[in-house]
């Protein structure tokens, strides 16, 4: 059963809190093997095939939304959907830890350096930077911005820009209208 949860946000890429929220959301579900969603739903609870989260729809100065997705076997969907929502609710309410932020900064640093180490990676990064309306100097500033982030900044961005009470969940798969598995 494919399950999506979305939370609209007023944040734009131009917001001073953009990088903080982006890093926070990546801790929630950006890197499948190390994300909070994956570690909880798959590793600890064995409920999912995969779980991810990202910021979507942020383009041309418009706000976007948190997009979280998980794929559940139909026979555990009822329990899994509740757990999925709970992981996200706790993320919004309690935020991240300093250990999670430190690990994520290391991942970002490594991916950024490796991404720029080939002509193809450099070209793709330059293209994305220019398309998002940023100057080429942003490539040099990016890691400094990420390194400067504090747990407080990330948690403030999460609590201010992700109103959990506006979360919407949808699911499709081998379930009936009530969410019960089809057998």
PDB file of C-alpha atoms in Angstrom:
ATOM      1  CA  UNK A   1       0.000   0.000   0.000  1.00  0.00           C
ATOM      2  CA  UNK A   2       1.573   3.269  -1.117  1.00  0.00           C
ATOM      3  CA  UNK A   3       1.007   5.851   1.593  1.00  0.00           C
ATOM      4  CA  UNK A   4       1.722   9.560   1.340  1.00  0.00           C
ATOM      5  CA  UNK A   5       1.626  12.248   3.988  1.00  0.00           C
ATOM      6  CA  UNK A   6       1.866  15.906   3.052  1.00  0.00           C
ATOM      7  CA  UNK A   7       2.164  19.064   5.112  1.00  0.00           C
ATOM      8  CA  UNK A   8       1.910  22.440   3.346  1.00  0.00           C
ATOM      9  CA  UNK A   9       4.489  25.028   4.281  1.00  0.00           C
ATOM     10  CA  UNK A  10       4.822  28.778   3.791  1.00  0.00           C
ATOM     11  CA  UNK A  11       8.574  28.409   3.371  1.00  0.00           C
ATOM     12  CA  UNK A  12      10.248  29.271   0.044  1.00  0.00           C
ATOM     13  CA  UNK A  13      13.802  28.613  -1.188  1.00  0.00           C
ATOM     14  CA  UNK A  14      14.526  32.277  -0.549  1.00  0.00           C
ATOM     15  CA  UNK A  15      13.619  31.995   3.137  1.00  0.00           C
ATOM     16  CA  UNK A  16      16.460  32.266   5.630  1.00  0.00           C
ATOM     17  CA  UNK A  17      15.160  29.045   7.221  1.00  0.00           C
ATOM     18  CA  UNK A  18      15.233  27.057   3.944  1.00  0.00           C
ATOM     19  CA  UNK A  19      18.520  25.228   4.577  1.00  0.00           C
ATOM     20  CA  UNK A  20      17.574  24.467   8.165  1.00  0.00           C
ATOM     21  CA  UNK A  21      14.262  22.895   7.149  1.00  0.00           C
ATOM     22  CA  UNK A  22      15.836  21.069   4.226  1.00  0.00           C
ATOM     23  CA  UNK A  23      18.419  19.471   6.523  1.00  0.00           C
ATOM     24  CA  UNK A  24      15.746  18.594   9.089  1.00  0.00           C
ATOM     25  CA  UNK A  25      13.522  16.942   6.499  1.00  0.00           C
ATOM     26  CA  UNK A  26      16.484  14.984   5.177  1.00  0.00           C
ATOM     27  CA  UNK A  27      17.092  13.656   8.688  1.00  0.00           C
ATOM     28  CA  UNK A  28      13.443  12.567   8.749  1.00  0.00           C
ATOM     29  CA  UNK A  29      13.505  10.733   5.455  1.00  0.00           C
ATOM     30  CA  UNK A  30      16.043  11.837   2.868  1.00  0.00           C
ATOM     31  CA  UNK A  31      18.595   9.055   3.034  1.00  0.00           C
ATOM     32  CA  UNK A  32      16.658   5.848   3.231  1.00  0.00           C
ATOM     33  CA  UNK A  33      19.184   3.745   5.130  1.00  0.00           C
ATOM     34  CA  UNK A  34      19.910   6.366   7.801  1.00  0.00           C
ATOM     35  CA  UNK A  35      16.681   8.354   8.002  1.00  0.00           C
ATOM     36  CA  UNK A  36      14.438   8.360  11.026  1.00  0.00           C
ATOM     37  CA  UNK A  37      11.467   7.053   9.018  1.00  0.00           C
ATOM     38  CA  UNK A  38      13.420   4.136   7.575  1.00  0.00           C
ATOM     39  CA  UNK A  39      15.150   3.256  10.838  1.00  0.00           C
ATOM     40  CA  UNK A  40      11.872   3.246  12.762  1.00  0.00           C
ATOM     41  CA  UNK A  41       9.440   1.755  10.265  1.00  0.00           C
ATOM     42  CA  UNK A  42      11.710  -0.795   8.623  1.00  0.00           C
ATOM     43  CA  UNK A  43      14.626  -1.562  10.897  1.00  0.00           C
ATOM     44  CA  UNK A  44      12.881  -1.408  14.287  1.00  0.00           C
ATOM     45  CA  UNK A  45       9.276  -2.290  13.409  1.00  0.00           C
ATOM     46  CA  UNK A  46       9.598  -4.280  10.145  1.00  0.00           C
ATOM     47  CA  UNK A  47       6.561  -2.512   8.662  1.00  0.00           C
ATOM     48  CA  UNK A  48       7.786  -1.079   5.367  1.00  0.00           C
ATOM     49  CA  UNK A  49       9.681  -1.757   2.194  1.00  0.00           C
ATOM     50  CA  UNK A  50      10.863   1.847   2.146  1.00  0.00           C
ATOM     51  CA  UNK A  51      10.118   5.271   3.630  1.00  0.00           C
ATOM     52  CA  UNK A  52      11.220   8.698   2.403  1.00  0.00           C
ATOM     53  CA  UNK A  53      10.606  12.418   2.958  1.00  0.00           C
ATOM     54  CA  UNK A  54      11.550  15.557   1.056  1.00  0.00           C
ATOM     55  CA  UNK A  55      10.516  19.130   0.447  1.00  0.00           C
ATOM     56  CA  UNK A  56       8.582  19.484  -2.799  1.00  0.00           C
ATOM     57  CA  UNK A  57       7.020  22.252  -4.869  1.00  0.00           C
ATOM     58  CA  UNK A  58       9.478  24.978  -3.904  1.00  0.00           C
ATOM     59  CA  UNK A  59      10.053  26.797  -7.163  1.00  0.00           C
ATOM     60  CA  UNK A  60      10.010  30.347  -8.477  1.00  0.00           C
ATOM     61  CA  UNK A  61       9.473  31.837  -5.024  1.00  0.00           C
ATOM     62  CA  UNK A  62       6.445  29.692  -4.217  1.00  0.00           C
ATOM     63  CA  UNK A  63       6.030  27.749  -0.980  1.00  0.00           C
ATOM     64  CA  UNK A  64       5.904  23.992  -1.138  1.00  0.00           C
ATOM     65  CA  UNK A  65       5.166  21.073   1.129  1.00  0.00           C
ATOM     66  CA  UNK A  66       6.681  18.213   3.060  1.00  0.00           C
ATOM     67  CA  UNK A  67       6.164  15.019   1.102  1.00  0.00           C
ATOM     68  CA  UNK A  68       6.583  11.768   3.035  1.00  0.00           C
ATOM     69  CA  UNK A  69       6.042   8.355   1.476  1.00  0.00           C
ATOM     70  CA  UNK A  70       6.076   4.799   2.777  1.00  0.00           C
ATOM     71  CA  UNK A  71       5.213   1.484   1.166  1.00  0.00           C
ATOM     72  CA  UNK A  72       3.510  -1.059   3.430  1.00  0.00           C
ATOM     73  CA  UNK A  73       2.366  -4.659   3.001  1.00  0.00           C
ATOM     74  CA  UNK A  74      -1.444  -4.577   2.956  1.00  0.00           C
ATOM     75  CA  UNK A  75      -1.796  -6.879   5.955  1.00  0.00           C
ATOM     76  CA  UNK A  76       0.016  -4.460   8.312  1.00  0.00           C
ATOM     77  CA  UNK A  77      -1.301  -1.233   6.794  1.00  0.00           C
ATOM     78  CA  UNK A  78      -3.560  -0.181   9.699  1.00  0.00           C
ATOM     79  CA  UNK A  79      -0.800  -0.458  12.257  1.00  0.00           C
ATOM     80  CA  UNK A  80       1.861   0.856   9.867  1.00  0.00           C
ATOM     81  CA  UNK A  81      -0.093   3.972   8.875  1.00  0.00           C
ATOM     82  CA  UNK A  82      -0.454   4.941  12.537  1.00  0.00           C
ATOM     83  CA  UNK A  83       3.238   4.413  13.163  1.00  0.00           C
ATOM     84  CA  UNK A  84       4.156   6.404  10.011  1.00  0.00           C
ATOM     85  CA  UNK A  85       2.078   9.354  11.170  1.00  0.00           C
ATOM     86  CA  UNK A  86       3.474   9.079  14.711  1.00  0.00           C
ATOM     87  CA  UNK A  87       7.113   9.225  13.543  1.00  0.00           C
ATOM     88  CA  UNK A  88       6.333  12.390  11.591  1.00  0.00           C
ATOM     89  CA  UNK A  89       4.299  13.933  14.428  1.00  0.00           C
ATOM     90  CA  UNK A  90       7.143  13.364  16.893  1.00  0.00           C
ATOM     91  CA  UNK A  91       9.616  14.824  14.392  1.00  0.00           C
ATOM     92  CA  UNK A  92       7.528  17.995  14.108  1.00  0.00           C
ATOM     93  CA  UNK A  93       6.934  18.255  17.863  1.00  0.00           C
ATOM     94  CA  UNK A  94      10.385  17.330  19.172  1.00  0.00           C
ATOM     95  CA  UNK A  95      12.705  18.085  16.260  1.00  0.00           C
ATOM     96  CA  UNK A  96      16.134  16.586  15.738  1.00  0.00           C
ATOM     97  CA  UNK A  97      19.095  15.785  17.984  1.00  0.00           C
ATOM     98  CA  UNK A  98      22.626  17.161  17.836  1.00  0.00           C
ATOM     99  CA  UNK A  99      23.908  13.702  16.865  1.00  0.00           C
ATOM    100  CA  UNK A 100      21.501  13.547  13.907  1.00  0.00           C
ATOM    101  CA  UNK A 101      22.567  17.010  12.768  1.00  0.00           C
ATOM    102  CA  UNK A 102      26.255  16.165  13.018  1.00  0.00           C
ATOM    103  CA  UNK A 103      25.794  12.988  10.939  1.00  0.00           C
ATOM    104  CA  UNK A 104      23.706  14.795   8.334  1.00  0.00           C
ATOM    105  CA  UNK A 105      26.300  17.578   7.976  1.00  0.00           C
ATOM    106  CA  UNK A 106      28.951  14.915   7.313  1.00  0.00           C
ATOM    107  CA  UNK A 107      26.724  13.306   4.648  1.00  0.00           C
ATOM    108  CA  UNK A 108      26.062  16.649   2.965  1.00  0.00           C
ATOM    109  CA  UNK A 109      29.748  17.565   2.951  1.00  0.00           C
ATOM    110  CA  UNK A 110      30.722  14.225   1.418  1.00  0.00           C
ATOM    111  CA  UNK A 111      27.975  14.232  -1.218  1.00  0.00           C
ATOM    112  CA  UNK A 112      28.715  17.827  -2.182  1.00  0.00           C
ATOM    113  CA  UNK A 113      32.448  17.256  -2.632  1.00  0.00           C
ATOM    114  CA  UNK A 114      31.948  13.986  -4.503  1.00  0.00           C
ATOM    115  CA  UNK A 115      29.199  15.555  -6.632  1.00  0.00           C
ATOM    116  CA  UNK A 116      31.550  18.296  -7.765  1.00  0.00           C
ATOM    117  CA  UNK A 117      34.430  15.923  -8.475  1.00  0.00           C
ATOM    118  CA  UNK A 118      33.295  15.010 -11.993  1.00  0.00           C
ATOM    119  CA  UNK A 119      32.546  17.273 -14.929  1.00  0.00           C
ATOM    120  CA  UNK A 120      29.049  15.813 -15.149  1.00  0.00           C
ATOM    121  CA  UNK A 121      28.392  16.402 -11.453  1.00  0.00           C
ATOM    122  CA  UNK A 122      29.791  19.918 -11.606  1.00  0.00           C
ATOM    123  CA  UNK A 123      27.682  20.719 -14.664  1.00  0.00           C
ATOM    124  CA  UNK A 124      24.502  19.353 -13.053  1.00  0.00           C
ATOM    125  CA  UNK A 125      25.141  21.300  -9.845  1.00  0.00           C
ATOM    126  CA  UNK A 126      25.861  24.513 -11.753  1.00  0.00           C
ATOM    127  CA  UNK A 127      22.729  24.029 -13.834  1.00  0.00           C
ATOM    128  CA  UNK A 128      20.541  23.463 -10.767  1.00  0.00           C
ATOM    129  CA  UNK A 129      22.068  26.447  -9.003  1.00  0.00           C
ATOM    130  CA  UNK A 130      21.446  28.793 -11.910  1.00  0.00           C
ATOM    131  CA  UNK A 131      17.906  27.449 -12.497  1.00  0.00           C
ATOM    132  CA  UNK A 132      17.037  28.097  -8.863  1.00  0.00           C
ATOM    133  CA  UNK A 133      18.029  31.741  -9.323  1.00  0.00           C
ATOM    134  CA  UNK A 134      21.202  31.588  -7.277  1.00  0.00           C
ATOM    135  CA  UNK A 135      24.593  32.972  -8.206  1.00  0.00           C
ATOM    136  CA  UNK A 136      27.441  30.588  -9.027  1.00  0.00           C
ATOM    137  CA  UNK A 137      29.141  31.760  -5.814  1.00  0.00           C
ATOM    138  CA  UNK A 138      26.448  29.799  -3.976  1.00  0.00           C
ATOM    139  CA  UNK A 139      28.477  26.632  -4.662  1.00  0.00           C
ATOM    140  CA  UNK A 140      31.256  28.033  -2.498  1.00  0.00           C
ATOM    141  CA  UNK A 141      28.857  29.291   0.187  1.00  0.00           C
ATOM    142  CA  UNK A 142      26.680  26.181   0.462  1.00  0.00           C
ATOM    143  CA  UNK A 143      28.830  24.090   2.803  1.00  0.00           C
ATOM    144  CA  UNK A 144      29.514  27.066   5.075  1.00  0.00           C
ATOM    145  CA  UNK A 145      25.750  27.633   5.373  1.00  0.00           C
ATOM    146  CA  UNK A 146      25.156  23.994   6.245  1.00  0.00           C
ATOM    147  CA  UNK A 147      28.071  23.841   8.705  1.00  0.00           C
ATOM    148  CA  UNK A 148      26.770  26.948  10.485  1.00  0.00           C
ATOM    149  CA  UNK A 149      23.357  25.421  11.200  1.00  0.00           C
ATOM    150  CA  UNK A 150      22.525  24.717  14.816  1.00  0.00           C
ATOM    151  CA  UNK A 151      20.082  22.224  16.296  1.00  0.00           C
ATOM    152  CA  UNK A 152      18.027  25.165  17.533  1.00  0.00           C
ATOM    153  CA  UNK A 153      17.775  26.681  14.033  1.00  0.00           C
ATOM    154  CA  UNK A 154      16.711  23.371  12.494  1.00  0.00           C
ATOM    155  CA  UNK A 155      14.154  22.659  15.222  1.00  0.00           C
ATOM    156  CA  UNK A 156      12.765  26.191  14.984  1.00  0.00           C
ATOM    157  CA  UNK A 157      12.346  25.804  11.214  1.00  0.00           C
ATOM    158  CA  UNK A 158      10.602  22.456  11.691  1.00  0.00           C
ATOM    159  CA  UNK A 159       8.178  23.782  14.304  1.00  0.00           C
ATOM    160  CA  UNK A 160       7.461  27.044  12.446  1.00  0.00           C
ATOM    161  CA  UNK A 161       7.096  25.704   8.916  1.00  0.00           C
ATOM    162  CA  UNK A 162       5.562  22.242   9.348  1.00  0.00           C
ATOM    163  CA  UNK A 163       2.125  22.566  10.957  1.00  0.00           C
ATOM    164  CA  UNK A 164       1.320  18.929  11.745  1.00  0.00           C
ATOM    165  CA  UNK A 165      -2.350  19.781  12.285  1.00  0.00           C
ATOM    166  CA  UNK A 166      -2.522  20.422   8.513  1.00  0.00           C
ATOM    167  CA  UNK A 167      -1.084  17.009   7.586  1.00  0.00           C
ATOM    168  CA  UNK A 168      -3.009  15.020   4.994  1.00  0.00           C
ATOM    169  CA  UNK A 169      -2.543  11.285   4.476  1.00  0.00           C
ATOM    170  CA  UNK A 170      -3.630   9.300   1.412  1.00  0.00           C
ATOM    171  CA  UNK A 171      -3.138   5.644   0.543  1.00  0.00           C
ATOM    172  CA  UNK A 172      -3.749   3.357  -2.417  1.00  0.00           C
ATOM    173  CA  UNK A 173      -3.299  -0.356  -2.761  1.00  0.00           C
ATOM    174  CA  UNK A 174      -4.869  -3.622  -1.667  1.00  0.00           C
ATOM    175  CA  UNK A 175      -7.108  -2.033   0.989  1.00  0.00           C
ATOM    176  CA  UNK A 176     -10.776  -1.123   1.105  1.00  0.00           C
ATOM    177  CA  UNK A 177     -12.172   2.385   1.787  1.00  0.00           C
ATOM    178  CA  UNK A 178     -11.776   1.846   5.532  1.00  0.00           C
ATOM    179  CA  UNK A 179      -8.116   0.869   5.211  1.00  0.00           C
ATOM    180  CA  UNK A 180      -8.737  -2.824   5.842  1.00  0.00           C
ATOM    181  CA  UNK A 181      -6.682  -5.298   3.793  1.00  0.00           C
ATOM    182  CA  UNK A 182      -8.262  -6.990   0.824  1.00  0.00           C
ATOM    183  CA  UNK A 183      -7.873 -10.742   1.076  1.00  0.00           C
TER     184      UNK A 183
END
